[in-house]
């Protein structure tokens, strides 16, 4: 199982779980954490995932700032680094102490940098919108799941790349009843980014970064499911473009992914996972 987020005392400590550092290249100063998970660092203006960085443990002791949407940033006081070999092999945790944000304020972003990770905020939309329900229905049909119930969990309008035109991000998840042999009649967990490209509306489907489990299917074993959660949006490298933050949950597995919208659609920037 993925290690849980741990809170200390009066919820003033943020635990940053980290993957192992296996590369030997040099590393800059700016580490970045999302919702407690250390995702990497900003190197030459780009986010580099933690597994490609070295020497981050010493750098983690430098000053941190913790941010949340619509809130004033907090200074994070370094506490300690602790290894987490049980869940994540050579993973580690970094503890920060800071004044807590209001309950359920997400996502929380911790930076060793001075930029604002929330230059633009999402505008939540109602899930009854028929146009967006049709988008999910058409996506599911392409995946071989025609005429299944549409379960929209979240719809946001947000200008991800700062060009003045808003994108729409849709999250949908549905589970059919179990069949006689104990399988799910259908299952899906999807995140779709809908945007205008050269005057045409285009839909981009996000997938699990490493093919863990299944995003959709018929007569699926329940243990093969992979639930995707849209955690929010933040500028993790200070370039003004908001990344899409996604967490993954499966049987004995958990992960976090960072996607960036580019000219050819969303691209995976960083991925961290724990479990089988």
PDB file of C-alpha atoms in Angstrom:
ATOM      1  CA  UNK A   1       0.000   0.000   0.000  1.00  0.00           C
ATOM      2  CA  UNK A   2       1.091   3.560  -0.583  1.00  0.00           C
ATOM      3  CA  UNK A   3       2.175   5.225   2.666  1.00  0.00           C
ATOM      4  CA  UNK A   4      -0.463   7.546   4.090  1.00  0.00           C
ATOM      5  CA  UNK A   5       0.065  11.264   4.531  1.00  0.00           C
ATOM      6  CA  UNK A   6       1.107  11.772   8.139  1.00  0.00           C
ATOM      7  CA  UNK A   7       0.262  14.822  10.225  1.00  0.00           C
ATOM      8  CA  UNK A   8       2.157  15.767  13.372  1.00  0.00           C
ATOM      9  CA  UNK A   9       0.855  17.537  16.473  1.00  0.00           C
ATOM     10  CA  UNK A  10      -1.741  20.127  15.434  1.00  0.00           C
ATOM     11  CA  UNK A  11      -1.478  19.274  11.727  1.00  0.00           C
ATOM     12  CA  UNK A  12       1.450  21.616  11.163  1.00  0.00           C
ATOM     13  CA  UNK A  13       3.846  19.166   9.549  1.00  0.00           C
ATOM     14  CA  UNK A  14       3.807  18.152   5.907  1.00  0.00           C
ATOM     15  CA  UNK A  15       5.354  14.783   5.067  1.00  0.00           C
ATOM     16  CA  UNK A  16       6.992  14.617   1.670  1.00  0.00           C
ATOM     17  CA  UNK A  17       7.444  11.048   0.442  1.00  0.00           C
ATOM     18  CA  UNK A  18      10.221  10.621  -2.083  1.00  0.00           C
ATOM     19  CA  UNK A  19      11.308   8.012  -4.587  1.00  0.00           C
ATOM     20  CA  UNK A  20      14.914   6.834  -4.626  1.00  0.00           C
ATOM     21  CA  UNK A  21      17.564   9.049  -6.202  1.00  0.00           C
ATOM     22  CA  UNK A  22      19.421   6.914  -8.692  1.00  0.00           C
ATOM     23  CA  UNK A  23      20.989   9.316 -11.161  1.00  0.00           C
ATOM     24  CA  UNK A  24      24.357  11.013 -10.784  1.00  0.00           C
ATOM     25  CA  UNK A  25      23.661  14.317 -12.538  1.00  0.00           C
ATOM     26  CA  UNK A  26      24.012  17.563 -10.634  1.00  0.00           C
ATOM     27  CA  UNK A  27      20.961  19.123  -9.017  1.00  0.00           C
ATOM     28  CA  UNK A  28      19.749  22.674  -8.548  1.00  0.00           C
ATOM     29  CA  UNK A  29      18.168  24.216  -5.473  1.00  0.00           C
ATOM     30  CA  UNK A  30      14.409  24.107  -6.045  1.00  0.00           C
ATOM     31  CA  UNK A  31      12.696  20.948  -4.783  1.00  0.00           C
ATOM     32  CA  UNK A  32       8.946  20.667  -5.385  1.00  0.00           C
ATOM     33  CA  UNK A  33       6.325  18.709  -3.436  1.00  0.00           C
ATOM     34  CA  UNK A  34       2.652  18.105  -4.248  1.00  0.00           C
ATOM     35  CA  UNK A  35       0.206  17.194  -1.514  1.00  0.00           C
ATOM     36  CA  UNK A  36       2.989  15.716   0.566  1.00  0.00           C
ATOM     37  CA  UNK A  37       4.773  13.854  -2.225  1.00  0.00           C
ATOM     38  CA  UNK A  38       8.196  15.055  -3.306  1.00  0.00           C
ATOM     39  CA  UNK A  39       7.959  15.038  -7.108  1.00  0.00           C
ATOM     40  CA  UNK A  40      11.367  16.420  -8.104  1.00  0.00           C
ATOM     41  CA  UNK A  41      13.160  19.704  -8.576  1.00  0.00           C
ATOM     42  CA  UNK A  42      13.382  22.617 -10.991  1.00  0.00           C
ATOM     43  CA  UNK A  43      16.541  22.381 -13.070  1.00  0.00           C
ATOM     44  CA  UNK A  44      17.280  24.850 -15.899  1.00  0.00           C
ATOM     45  CA  UNK A  45      13.701  26.089 -15.660  1.00  0.00           C
ATOM     46  CA  UNK A  46      12.137  22.635 -16.028  1.00  0.00           C
ATOM     47  CA  UNK A  47      10.683  20.176 -13.548  1.00  0.00           C
ATOM     48  CA  UNK A  48      12.900  17.088 -13.321  1.00  0.00           C
ATOM     49  CA  UNK A  49      11.425  14.075 -11.511  1.00  0.00           C
ATOM     50  CA  UNK A  50      13.132  12.963  -8.338  1.00  0.00           C
ATOM     51  CA  UNK A  51      14.474   9.688  -9.700  1.00  0.00           C
ATOM     52  CA  UNK A  52      16.705  11.628 -12.095  1.00  0.00           C
ATOM     53  CA  UNK A  53      18.204  13.877  -9.410  1.00  0.00           C
ATOM     54  CA  UNK A  54      21.021  13.276  -6.970  1.00  0.00           C
ATOM     55  CA  UNK A  55      22.050  14.938  -3.752  1.00  0.00           C
ATOM     56  CA  UNK A  56      18.512  16.081  -2.949  1.00  0.00           C
ATOM     57  CA  UNK A  57      18.691  15.111   0.741  1.00  0.00           C
ATOM     58  CA  UNK A  58      21.178  17.870   1.539  1.00  0.00           C
ATOM     59  CA  UNK A  59      19.249  20.364  -0.571  1.00  0.00           C
ATOM     60  CA  UNK A  60      15.995  19.508   1.228  1.00  0.00           C
ATOM     61  CA  UNK A  61      17.253  21.360   4.304  1.00  0.00           C
ATOM     62  CA  UNK A  62      17.085  24.706   2.472  1.00  0.00           C
ATOM     63  CA  UNK A  63      14.096  27.077   3.103  1.00  0.00           C
ATOM     64  CA  UNK A  64      10.625  26.020   1.910  1.00  0.00           C
ATOM     65  CA  UNK A  65       7.370  27.890   1.196  1.00  0.00           C
ATOM     66  CA  UNK A  66       4.038  26.063   1.334  1.00  0.00           C
ATOM     67  CA  UNK A  67       1.146  27.247  -0.863  1.00  0.00           C
ATOM     68  CA  UNK A  68      -2.556  26.490  -1.278  1.00  0.00           C
ATOM     69  CA  UNK A  69      -5.152  28.005  -3.669  1.00  0.00           C
ATOM     70  CA  UNK A  70      -6.508  31.338  -2.452  1.00  0.00           C
ATOM     71  CA  UNK A  71      -4.340  31.324   0.683  1.00  0.00           C
ATOM     72  CA  UNK A  72      -1.326  33.329   1.772  1.00  0.00           C
ATOM     73  CA  UNK A  73       1.839  31.182   1.595  1.00  0.00           C
ATOM     74  CA  UNK A  74       3.397  29.783   4.760  1.00  0.00           C
ATOM     75  CA  UNK A  75       7.060  29.413   5.638  1.00  0.00           C
ATOM     76  CA  UNK A  76       7.957  25.763   6.109  1.00  0.00           C
ATOM     77  CA  UNK A  77      10.510  24.959   8.789  1.00  0.00           C
ATOM     78  CA  UNK A  78      12.655  21.932   8.007  1.00  0.00           C
ATOM     79  CA  UNK A  79      12.381  19.133  10.573  1.00  0.00           C
ATOM     80  CA  UNK A  80      14.070  15.991   9.318  1.00  0.00           C
ATOM     81  CA  UNK A  81      14.497  13.440   6.571  1.00  0.00           C
ATOM     82  CA  UNK A  82      13.503   9.878   7.360  1.00  0.00           C
ATOM     83  CA  UNK A  83      13.832   6.784   5.180  1.00  0.00           C
ATOM     84  CA  UNK A  84      10.748   4.755   4.314  1.00  0.00           C
ATOM     85  CA  UNK A  85      12.127   1.413   3.226  1.00  0.00           C
ATOM     86  CA  UNK A  86       8.998  -0.548   4.131  1.00  0.00           C
ATOM     87  CA  UNK A  87       6.711   0.974   1.513  1.00  0.00           C
ATOM     88  CA  UNK A  88       8.953   2.562  -1.067  1.00  0.00           C
ATOM     89  CA  UNK A  89      12.273   0.747  -1.123  1.00  0.00           C
ATOM     90  CA  UNK A  90      14.835   3.515  -0.737  1.00  0.00           C
ATOM     91  CA  UNK A  91      12.181   6.250  -0.499  1.00  0.00           C
ATOM     92  CA  UNK A  92      12.270   8.973   2.135  1.00  0.00           C
ATOM     93  CA  UNK A  93      10.160  11.558   3.928  1.00  0.00           C
ATOM     94  CA  UNK A  94      10.884  15.220   4.616  1.00  0.00           C
ATOM     95  CA  UNK A  95       8.997  16.825   7.472  1.00  0.00           C
ATOM     96  CA  UNK A  96       8.098  20.513   7.405  1.00  0.00           C
ATOM     97  CA  UNK A  97       6.405  22.524  10.117  1.00  0.00           C
ATOM     98  CA  UNK A  98       4.102  25.388   9.107  1.00  0.00           C
ATOM     99  CA  UNK A  99       0.862  27.095  10.079  1.00  0.00           C
ATOM    100  CA  UNK A 100      -1.950  24.870   8.760  1.00  0.00           C
ATOM    101  CA  UNK A 101      -4.319  25.883   5.997  1.00  0.00           C
ATOM    102  CA  UNK A 102      -8.104  25.687   6.415  1.00  0.00           C
ATOM    103  CA  UNK A 103      -9.474  22.156   6.322  1.00  0.00           C
ATOM    104  CA  UNK A 104      -9.816  20.534   2.876  1.00  0.00           C
ATOM    105  CA  UNK A 105      -7.747  23.249   1.149  1.00  0.00           C
ATOM    106  CA  UNK A 106      -6.092  21.436  -1.764  1.00  0.00           C
ATOM    107  CA  UNK A 107      -3.697  21.020  -3.395  1.00  0.00           C
ATOM    108  CA  UNK A 108      -0.873  21.972  -1.055  1.00  0.00           C
ATOM    109  CA  UNK A 109       2.342  22.780  -2.895  1.00  0.00           C
ATOM    110  CA  UNK A 110       5.716  23.099  -1.143  1.00  0.00           C
ATOM    111  CA  UNK A 111       8.482  24.892  -3.053  1.00  0.00           C
ATOM    112  CA  UNK A 112      12.091  25.875  -2.589  1.00  0.00           C
ATOM    113  CA  UNK A 113      11.425  28.875  -4.797  1.00  0.00           C
ATOM    114  CA  UNK A 114       9.754  32.284  -4.851  1.00  0.00           C
ATOM    115  CA  UNK A 115       7.168  31.934  -7.641  1.00  0.00           C
ATOM    116  CA  UNK A 116       3.402  31.657  -7.154  1.00  0.00           C
ATOM    117  CA  UNK A 117       2.233  28.146  -8.130  1.00  0.00           C
ATOM    118  CA  UNK A 118      -1.388  29.348  -8.440  1.00  0.00           C
ATOM    119  CA  UNK A 119      -1.409  32.265 -10.921  1.00  0.00           C
ATOM    120  CA  UNK A 120      -4.888  31.162 -12.103  1.00  0.00           C
ATOM    121  CA  UNK A 121      -7.589  29.197 -10.290  1.00  0.00           C
ATOM    122  CA  UNK A 122     -10.022  26.610 -11.630  1.00  0.00           C
ATOM    123  CA  UNK A 123     -13.712  27.396 -12.108  1.00  0.00           C
ATOM    124  CA  UNK A 124     -15.749  24.342 -11.066  1.00  0.00           C
ATOM    125  CA  UNK A 125     -18.609  23.452 -13.428  1.00  0.00           C
ATOM    126  CA  UNK A 126     -21.786  21.500 -12.800  1.00  0.00           C
ATOM    127  CA  UNK A 127     -21.605  17.808 -13.718  1.00  0.00           C
ATOM    128  CA  UNK A 128     -25.066  17.846 -15.356  1.00  0.00           C
ATOM    129  CA  UNK A 129     -23.753  19.636 -18.479  1.00  0.00           C
ATOM    130  CA  UNK A 130     -24.953  17.537 -21.434  1.00  0.00           C
ATOM    131  CA  UNK A 131     -22.101  18.567 -23.734  1.00  0.00           C
ATOM    132  CA  UNK A 132     -19.485  17.257 -21.339  1.00  0.00           C
ATOM    133  CA  UNK A 133     -21.469  14.104 -20.623  1.00  0.00           C
ATOM    134  CA  UNK A 134     -21.456  13.481 -24.376  1.00  0.00           C
ATOM    135  CA  UNK A 135     -17.663  13.952 -24.442  1.00  0.00           C
ATOM    136  CA  UNK A 136     -17.264  11.188 -21.847  1.00  0.00           C
ATOM    137  CA  UNK A 137     -19.786   8.963 -23.621  1.00  0.00           C
ATOM    138  CA  UNK A 138     -17.911   9.297 -26.923  1.00  0.00           C
ATOM    139  CA  UNK A 139     -14.591   8.632 -25.185  1.00  0.00           C
ATOM    140  CA  UNK A 140     -15.979   5.495 -23.565  1.00  0.00           C
ATOM    141  CA  UNK A 141     -17.404   4.287 -26.863  1.00  0.00           C
ATOM    142  CA  UNK A 142     -13.925   4.512 -28.392  1.00  0.00           C
ATOM    143  CA  UNK A 143     -12.673   2.420 -25.477  1.00  0.00           C
ATOM    144  CA  UNK A 144     -15.291  -0.259 -26.126  1.00  0.00           C
ATOM    145  CA  UNK A 145     -17.718   0.822 -23.402  1.00  0.00           C
ATOM    146  CA  UNK A 146     -20.769   2.059 -25.292  1.00  0.00           C
ATOM    147  CA  UNK A 147     -24.055   2.765 -23.506  1.00  0.00           C
ATOM    148  CA  UNK A 148     -22.737   2.516 -19.958  1.00  0.00           C
ATOM    149  CA  UNK A 149     -23.919   4.967 -17.266  1.00  0.00           C
ATOM    150  CA  UNK A 150     -22.005   8.266 -17.342  1.00  0.00           C
ATOM    151  CA  UNK A 151     -20.637   9.212 -13.916  1.00  0.00           C
ATOM    152  CA  UNK A 152     -18.986  12.631 -13.969  1.00  0.00           C
ATOM    153  CA  UNK A 153     -17.154  13.446 -10.766  1.00  0.00           C
ATOM    154  CA  UNK A 154     -15.537  16.791 -11.537  1.00  0.00           C
ATOM    155  CA  UNK A 155     -15.450  19.379 -14.323  1.00  0.00           C
ATOM    156  CA  UNK A 156     -13.166  22.435 -14.262  1.00  0.00           C
ATOM    157  CA  UNK A 157     -12.652  25.345 -16.618  1.00  0.00           C
ATOM    158  CA  UNK A 158      -9.116  26.723 -16.357  1.00  0.00           C
ATOM    159  CA  UNK A 159      -6.569  28.448 -18.580  1.00  0.00           C
ATOM    160  CA  UNK A 160      -3.709  25.994 -18.201  1.00  0.00           C
ATOM    161  CA  UNK A 161      -1.171  27.546 -20.565  1.00  0.00           C
ATOM    162  CA  UNK A 162      -1.994  31.213 -19.949  1.00  0.00           C
ATOM    163  CA  UNK A 163      -2.974  32.015 -23.546  1.00  0.00           C
ATOM    164  CA  UNK A 164      -6.304  33.549 -22.533  1.00  0.00           C
ATOM    165  CA  UNK A 165      -8.412  30.582 -23.665  1.00  0.00           C
ATOM    166  CA  UNK A 166      -9.769  28.237 -21.018  1.00  0.00           C
ATOM    167  CA  UNK A 167      -9.414  24.485 -21.222  1.00  0.00           C
ATOM    168  CA  UNK A 168     -11.953  22.076 -19.724  1.00  0.00           C
ATOM    169  CA  UNK A 169     -10.779  19.165 -17.591  1.00  0.00           C
ATOM    170  CA  UNK A 170     -13.232  16.335 -16.940  1.00  0.00           C
ATOM    171  CA  UNK A 171     -12.988  13.461 -14.466  1.00  0.00           C
ATOM    172  CA  UNK A 172     -15.331  10.476 -14.762  1.00  0.00           C
ATOM    173  CA  UNK A 173     -15.485   7.156 -12.971  1.00  0.00           C
ATOM    174  CA  UNK A 174     -18.026   4.354 -13.163  1.00  0.00           C
ATOM    175  CA  UNK A 175     -18.269   0.806 -11.876  1.00  0.00           C
ATOM    176  CA  UNK A 176     -20.856  -1.691 -13.063  1.00  0.00           C
ATOM    177  CA  UNK A 177     -22.351  -4.471 -10.914  1.00  0.00           C
ATOM    178  CA  UNK A 178     -20.473  -7.712 -10.419  1.00  0.00           C
ATOM    179  CA  UNK A 179     -21.173 -10.486 -12.885  1.00  0.00           C
ATOM    180  CA  UNK A 180     -21.948 -14.056 -11.830  1.00  0.00           C
ATOM    181  CA  UNK A 181     -18.260 -14.955 -11.923  1.00  0.00           C
ATOM    182  CA  UNK A 182     -17.352 -12.091  -9.585  1.00  0.00           C
ATOM    183  CA  UNK A 183     -16.054  -9.624 -12.178  1.00  0.00           C
ATOM    184  CA  UNK A 184     -17.184  -6.041 -12.762  1.00  0.00           C
ATOM    185  CA  UNK A 185     -19.543  -5.794 -15.737  1.00  0.00           C
ATOM    186  CA  UNK A 186     -17.764  -2.553 -16.668  1.00  0.00           C
ATOM    187  CA  UNK A 187     -15.302  -0.144 -15.124  1.00  0.00           C
ATOM    188  CA  UNK A 188     -13.707   3.152 -16.081  1.00  0.00           C
ATOM    189  CA  UNK A 189     -11.665   5.923 -14.492  1.00  0.00           C
ATOM    190  CA  UNK A 190     -10.866   8.733 -16.916  1.00  0.00           C
ATOM    191  CA  UNK A 191      -9.488  12.249 -17.053  1.00  0.00           C
ATOM    192  CA  UNK A 192     -10.037  14.146 -20.309  1.00  0.00           C
ATOM    193  CA  UNK A 193      -8.529  17.531 -21.236  1.00  0.00           C
ATOM    194  CA  UNK A 194     -10.638  19.414 -23.772  1.00  0.00           C
ATOM    195  CA  UNK A 195      -9.119  22.419 -25.541  1.00  0.00           C
ATOM    196  CA  UNK A 196      -9.080  24.515 -28.696  1.00  0.00           C
ATOM    197  CA  UNK A 197      -6.291  23.641 -31.154  1.00  0.00           C
ATOM    198  CA  UNK A 198      -6.018  25.579 -34.425  1.00  0.00           C
ATOM    199  CA  UNK A 199      -9.692  26.494 -34.252  1.00  0.00           C
ATOM    200  CA  UNK A 200     -10.830  22.925 -33.523  1.00  0.00           C
ATOM    201  CA  UNK A 201     -11.921  21.422 -30.199  1.00  0.00           C
ATOM    202  CA  UNK A 202      -9.734  18.420 -29.337  1.00  0.00           C
ATOM    203  CA  UNK A 203     -10.112  15.945 -26.458  1.00  0.00           C
ATOM    204  CA  UNK A 204      -6.997  14.407 -24.866  1.00  0.00           C
ATOM    205  CA  UNK A 205      -7.314  11.334 -22.633  1.00  0.00           C
ATOM    206  CA  UNK A 206      -4.827  10.994 -19.782  1.00  0.00           C
ATOM    207  CA  UNK A 207      -3.620   7.483 -18.978  1.00  0.00           C
ATOM    208  CA  UNK A 208      -1.759   5.879 -16.108  1.00  0.00           C
ATOM    209  CA  UNK A 209       1.924   6.786 -16.592  1.00  0.00           C
ATOM    210  CA  UNK A 210       3.319   3.263 -16.374  1.00  0.00           C
ATOM    211  CA  UNK A 211       0.337   1.166 -17.467  1.00  0.00           C
ATOM    212  CA  UNK A 212      -0.419   0.029 -13.928  1.00  0.00           C
ATOM    213  CA  UNK A 213      -3.813  -1.691 -13.708  1.00  0.00           C
ATOM    214  CA  UNK A 214      -6.627  -0.844 -16.109  1.00  0.00           C
ATOM    215  CA  UNK A 215      -8.381   2.448 -16.800  1.00  0.00           C
ATOM    216  CA  UNK A 216     -11.429   0.863 -18.394  1.00  0.00           C
ATOM    217  CA  UNK A 217     -12.844  -2.426 -19.552  1.00  0.00           C
ATOM    218  CA  UNK A 218     -15.620  -5.013 -19.560  1.00  0.00           C
ATOM    219  CA  UNK A 219     -15.842  -7.972 -17.192  1.00  0.00           C
ATOM    220  CA  UNK A 220     -12.820  -6.736 -15.264  1.00  0.00           C
ATOM    221  CA  UNK A 221     -11.457  -8.347 -12.157  1.00  0.00           C
ATOM    222  CA  UNK A 222     -11.893  -5.856  -9.315  1.00  0.00           C
ATOM    223  CA  UNK A 223      -8.187  -6.085  -8.438  1.00  0.00           C
ATOM    224  CA  UNK A 224      -7.225  -4.683 -11.869  1.00  0.00           C
ATOM    225  CA  UNK A 225      -8.973  -1.358 -11.387  1.00  0.00           C
ATOM    226  CA  UNK A 226      -6.991   1.868 -11.209  1.00  0.00           C
ATOM    227  CA  UNK A 227      -8.811   4.864  -9.763  1.00  0.00           C
ATOM    228  CA  UNK A 228      -7.592   8.267 -10.963  1.00  0.00           C
ATOM    229  CA  UNK A 229      -8.247  11.388  -8.888  1.00  0.00           C
ATOM    230  CA  UNK A 230      -7.929  14.902 -10.290  1.00  0.00           C
ATOM    231  CA  UNK A 231      -6.113  16.667  -7.463  1.00  0.00           C
ATOM    232  CA  UNK A 232      -5.860  20.118  -9.028  1.00  0.00           C
ATOM    233  CA  UNK A 233      -3.530  22.396 -10.968  1.00  0.00           C
ATOM    234  CA  UNK A 234      -0.308  24.238 -10.124  1.00  0.00           C
ATOM    235  CA  UNK A 235       2.708  25.821 -11.799  1.00  0.00           C
ATOM    236  CA  UNK A 236       5.466  23.594 -10.448  1.00  0.00           C
ATOM    237  CA  UNK A 237       8.406  25.011 -12.413  1.00  0.00           C
ATOM    238  CA  UNK A 238       7.611  28.724 -12.434  1.00  0.00           C
ATOM    239  CA  UNK A 239       7.075  29.090 -16.199  1.00  0.00           C
ATOM    240  CA  UNK A 240       3.475  30.319 -15.930  1.00  0.00           C
ATOM    241  CA  UNK A 241       1.874  27.106 -17.248  1.00  0.00           C
ATOM    242  CA  UNK A 242      -0.270  25.134 -14.833  1.00  0.00           C
ATOM    243  CA  UNK A 243       0.419  21.421 -14.577  1.00  0.00           C
ATOM    244  CA  UNK A 244      -2.362  18.871 -14.031  1.00  0.00           C
ATOM    245  CA  UNK A 245      -1.978  16.942 -10.774  1.00  0.00           C
ATOM    246  CA  UNK A 246      -3.338  13.389 -10.670  1.00  0.00           C
ATOM    247  CA  UNK A 247      -3.196  10.661  -8.031  1.00  0.00           C
ATOM    248  CA  UNK A 248      -3.660   6.946  -8.692  1.00  0.00           C
ATOM    249  CA  UNK A 249      -5.085   4.317  -6.373  1.00  0.00           C
ATOM    250  CA  UNK A 250      -5.118   0.558  -6.908  1.00  0.00           C
ATOM    251  CA  UNK A 251      -4.901  -2.628  -4.897  1.00  0.00           C
ATOM    252  CA  UNK A 252      -1.609  -2.426  -2.942  1.00  0.00           C
ATOM    253  CA  UNK A 253      -0.564   0.515  -5.113  1.00  0.00           C
ATOM    254  CA  UNK A 254      -0.639   4.299  -5.087  1.00  0.00           C
ATOM    255  CA  UNK A 255       0.957   6.945  -7.240  1.00  0.00           C
ATOM    256  CA  UNK A 256       1.115  10.636  -8.109  1.00  0.00           C
ATOM    257  CA  UNK A 257       1.600  12.098 -11.577  1.00  0.00           C
ATOM    258  CA  UNK A 258       2.276  15.561 -12.996  1.00  0.00           C
ATOM    259  CA  UNK A 259       1.081  16.324 -16.545  1.00  0.00           C
ATOM    260  CA  UNK A 260       1.906  19.414 -18.604  1.00  0.00           C
ATOM    261  CA  UNK A 261      -0.138  20.720 -21.518  1.00  0.00           C
ATOM    262  CA  UNK A 262       2.010  21.163 -24.624  1.00  0.00           C
ATOM    263  CA  UNK A 263       1.433  21.764 -28.341  1.00  0.00           C
ATOM    264  CA  UNK A 264       0.714  18.056 -28.877  1.00  0.00           C
ATOM    265  CA  UNK A 265      -1.410  17.593 -25.785  1.00  0.00           C
ATOM    266  CA  UNK A 266      -0.593  16.638 -22.176  1.00  0.00           C
ATOM    267  CA  UNK A 267       2.863  15.212 -21.474  1.00  0.00           C
ATOM    268  CA  UNK A 268       3.911  13.343 -18.348  1.00  0.00           C
ATOM    269  CA  UNK A 269       6.550  15.342 -16.423  1.00  0.00           C
ATOM    270  CA  UNK A 270       6.953  13.347 -13.218  1.00  0.00           C
ATOM    271  CA  UNK A 271       5.606  10.211 -11.604  1.00  0.00           C
ATOM    272  CA  UNK A 272       6.045   8.721  -8.120  1.00  0.00           C
ATOM    273  CA  UNK A 273       4.539   5.449  -6.916  1.00  0.00           C
ATOM    274  CA  UNK A 274       4.632   2.978  -4.055  1.00  0.00           C
ATOM    275  CA  UNK A 275       3.374  -0.576  -3.721  1.00  0.00           C
ATOM    276  CA  UNK A 276       3.172  -3.757  -5.707  1.00  0.00           C
TER     277      UNK A 276
END
